XYZ file of C-alpha atoms in Angstrom:
260
model
C -74.102 85.913 -12.079
C -72.150 84.030 -14.856
C -68.873 85.271 -13.466
C -69.769 83.890 -10.045
C -70.550 80.592 -11.667
C -67.123 80.527 -13.449
C -65.449 81.285 -10.197
C -67.058 78.514 -8.119
C -66.091 76.019 -11.217
C -62.470 77.033 -11.075
C -62.418 76.961 -7.255
C -63.838 73.300 -7.313
C -61.462 72.158 -9.875
C -58.461 73.686 -7.781
C -59.796 71.852 -4.621
C -60.123 68.614 -6.543
C -56.441 68.706 -7.864
C -54.978 69.482 -4.639
C -56.686 66.593 -3.002
C -55.284 64.174 -5.669
C -51.740 65.286 -4.950
C -48.859 65.600 -7.563
C -48.500 63.237 -10.589
C -46.131 60.528 -10.143
C -43.838 59.535 -13.163
C -43.829 56.002 -14.211
C -40.746 53.832 -12.620
C -37.787 53.380 -14.945
C -37.230 49.643 -15.462
C -34.285 48.025 -13.396
C -31.660 45.932 -14.948
C -30.579 42.753 -12.870
C -27.045 43.006 -11.310
C -24.417 40.210 -10.712
C -23.920 39.774 -7.050
C -20.422 40.751 -5.850
C -17.947 38.437 -4.785
C -17.717 37.987 -1.002
C -14.750 39.855 0.497
C -12.030 37.619 2.023
C -12.580 37.098 5.678
C -10.370 39.075 8.028
C -7.214 37.289 9.092
C -6.968 34.784 6.278
C -3.541 33.844 5.264
C -2.222 33.339 1.593
C 1.232 31.270 1.505
C 1.922 32.742 -2.085
C 1.229 36.142 -1.123
C 3.345 36.038 1.929
C 6.418 34.767 -0.452
C 5.624 37.293 -3.121
C 5.723 40.032 -0.913
C 9.159 38.856 0.482
C 10.667 38.564 -3.080
C 13.084 36.057 -4.403
C 10.881 33.071 -4.039
C 9.560 32.797 -7.715
C 10.604 29.198 -8.220
C 9.269 28.050 -4.948
C 5.772 29.815 -5.627
C 5.576 28.306 -9.120
C 6.140 24.721 -7.514
C 3.569 25.532 -4.727
C 1.019 26.300 -7.312
C 1.692 23.545 -9.759
C 1.699 20.742 -7.249
C -1.334 22.051 -5.461
C 0.530 22.327 -2.182
C -0.379 26.135 -2.023
C -4.071 25.610 -2.072
C -3.604 22.819 0.514
C -1.690 24.977 2.865
C -4.395 27.819 2.549
C -7.004 25.348 3.146
C -5.443 23.883 6.400
C -4.441 27.562 7.647
C -7.971 29.119 7.176
C -9.750 26.334 9.106
C -10.266 26.835 12.700
C -8.630 23.486 13.601
C -5.043 22.439 13.634
C -1.801 23.696 15.274
C -0.694 25.897 12.557
C 2.246 25.167 10.040
C 5.887 25.879 9.428
C 7.186 26.442 5.926
C 10.836 26.369 4.883
C 11.150 28.403 1.758
C 14.291 28.212 -0.448
C 15.298 31.299 -2.400
C 15.591 31.363 -6.183
C 19.357 31.112 -5.663
C 18.860 28.020 -3.747
C 17.108 26.379 -6.782
C 19.982 27.716 -9.180
C 22.519 25.986 -7.094
C 20.958 22.668 -7.803
C 22.753 20.196 -10.130
C 21.653 20.725 -13.742
C 18.352 18.940 -14.451
C 17.558 18.020 -10.965
C 14.014 19.262 -11.116
C 13.387 18.142 -14.601
C 14.448 14.627 -13.549
C 11.589 14.429 -11.015
C 8.076 12.859 -11.602
C 5.129 14.837 -10.675
C 4.619 12.794 -7.688
C 8.275 13.331 -6.406
C 7.847 17.173 -7.023
C 4.769 17.182 -4.823
C 6.747 15.137 -2.167
C 9.732 17.642 -2.462
C 7.604 20.624 -1.786
C 5.677 18.796 0.926
C 9.097 18.199 2.506
C 9.461 21.713 3.027
C 6.261 21.906 5.318
C 5.807 20.886 8.885
C 2.058 20.472 10.207
C 2.781 22.663 13.255
C 3.963 26.252 13.801
C 7.360 26.371 15.479
C 8.581 29.746 16.496
C 12.365 30.125 16.281
C 12.783 30.094 19.975
C 11.437 26.611 20.138
C 14.005 24.866 17.712
C 16.297 24.039 20.546
C 13.494 21.959 22.236
C 12.045 20.061 19.294
C 12.414 16.203 19.050
C 14.228 15.084 16.015
C 13.634 13.812 13.442
C 10.812 16.027 12.713
C 7.842 14.705 10.516
C 7.060 16.790 7.366
C 3.871 16.691 5.305
C 5.864 14.563 2.825
C 5.404 11.346 4.938
C 7.564 8.899 7.077
C 10.402 10.293 9.056
C 12.211 6.788 9.029
C 15.531 6.510 7.904
C 15.851 6.652 4.203
C 12.439 8.203 3.861
C 11.700 11.940 4.785
C 13.492 12.599 8.127
C 14.331 16.261 8.866
C 16.583 17.135 11.874
C 16.637 20.745 12.966
C 19.041 21.982 15.660
C 19.728 25.396 17.043
C 23.098 26.546 17.972
C 22.891 30.075 19.668
C 21.178 32.251 17.001
C 21.780 29.862 14.248
C 19.372 27.229 13.263
C 20.669 24.345 11.155
C 18.606 21.782 9.091
C 19.941 18.275 8.095
C 18.185 16.041 5.523
C 20.763 13.376 5.251
C 21.561 14.612 1.886
C 22.074 18.430 2.306
C 22.915 20.664 5.212
C 21.131 24.179 5.205
C 20.620 27.003 7.410
C 17.732 29.290 8.273
C 18.742 32.782 7.020
C 15.581 34.796 7.903
C 12.056 34.831 9.176
C 9.811 35.981 6.583
C 6.424 35.707 8.345
C 5.287 34.977 11.891
C 1.539 34.375 12.978
C -0.628 32.480 15.018
C -1.101 29.762 12.603
C 1.872 30.124 10.212
C 5.737 30.619 10.391
C 7.747 31.010 7.246
C 11.469 30.829 7.161
C 13.938 31.590 4.480
C 16.453 28.913 3.850
C 19.728 28.967 1.723
C 19.337 25.409 0.022
C 16.527 23.256 -1.262
C 15.928 20.539 1.262
C 16.443 17.184 -0.610
C 15.014 14.218 1.195
C 16.817 10.783 1.284
C 13.694 9.001 -0.432
C 14.201 11.371 -3.472
C 17.950 12.183 -3.757
C 19.483 9.846 -1.325
C 21.958 7.187 -2.678
C 22.820 3.982 -0.908
C 26.386 3.943 0.597
C 28.895 1.930 -1.537
C 29.763 -1.338 -0.536
C 33.166 -1.588 1.249
C 36.025 -2.566 -0.945
C 37.602 -5.945 -0.326
C 40.774 -5.801 1.851
C 43.998 -5.988 -0.040
C 46.491 -8.932 1.143
C 48.825 -7.600 3.823
C 52.630 -7.742 3.085
C 55.240 -8.337 5.690
C 58.460 -6.340 5.323
C 61.645 -8.007 4.582
C 59.950 -11.256 3.509
C 59.630 -12.514 0.035
C 56.380 -14.117 -1.177
C 56.162 -17.772 -0.507
C 56.245 -19.986 -3.538
C 53.123 -21.591 -4.814
C 54.933 -24.767 -5.649
C 54.118 -27.652 -3.129
C 57.328 -28.829 -1.163
C 58.227 -32.447 -1.887
C 56.626 -34.808 0.524
C 58.867 -35.858 3.437
C 58.063 -39.331 3.037
C 60.265 -39.790 -0.140
C 63.219 -38.761 2.140
C 62.468 -41.350 4.601
C 61.740 -44.060 2.094
C 65.268 -43.490 0.522
C 66.811 -44.016 3.928
C 65.094 -47.085 4.823
C 66.141 -48.528 1.510
C 69.816 -47.566 1.941
C 70.085 -49.047 5.404
C 69.501 -52.703 4.482
C 72.021 -52.464 1.665
C 74.695 -51.363 4.264
C 73.713 -54.242 6.418
C 73.964 -56.730 3.573
C 77.347 -55.508 2.538
C 78.738 -55.551 6.066
C 77.409 -59.504 6.266
C 79.068 -60.247 2.914
C 82.435 -59.054 4.396
C 81.886 -61.091 7.467
C 81.342 -64.222 5.497
C 84.484 -63.691 3.423
C 86.626 -63.246 6.652
C 85.236 -66.441 8.103
C 85.913 -68.613 5.005
C 89.539 -67.099 4.867
C 89.997 -67.988 8.378
C 88.661 -71.620 7.838
C 91.072 -72.152 4.754
C 93.948 -71.136 6.905
C 92.930 -73.491 9.632
C 92.408 -76.480 7.422
C 95.723 -75.724 5.771
C 97.356 -76.020 9.079
């Protein structure tokens, strides 16, 4: 009887344990995590990344960053509005070819204008350069003469750029997209407003010399009135002398007549 009671007790305990289910361990404490930076949106364009991938544009990249033009370009490109941009990128050799001290002589505002002068506010494919209306307006400012005019002409497969200070050519297309076109140029584009000099005034004309003639004397000729005065004085003297001779002849004849 006692064995039967122990069996029933064990069975009751087993049934109660199975009804409660397995024991759950306490949850481990969680540590706060820093939210990850959002991944760049697909299709965004980075001008310095384009140039770095192409190579040989270290000086231009440095100036783009130091002047803030790189961030400005990226912001404009990654907005949905606008008609794109065109960038003319001088190579490192182009900057090396500048006269010594050219960049160091520029103020911060002039450096900014110089880099802005290499940027157009519209994307122009290579095939459209022969139809553009010159002078082109860059992001540096006015295209009026003496300011920041940029003239681009296409001759066959060659594209020429004239600033009024330098003549450059487009050597290669580095990048072409819906909103950005980047061209490699062989010279730094120096605008008139920064590097232009006024044309020298024309030199005074030298006096012309006639062959076979000696230079005229600077001494004034004697007035002709003196000669006429001398002539007028001499004439009465001759008349008086002639009258005196006539009087002598008359007296002589009178004496002869009275003697007779």
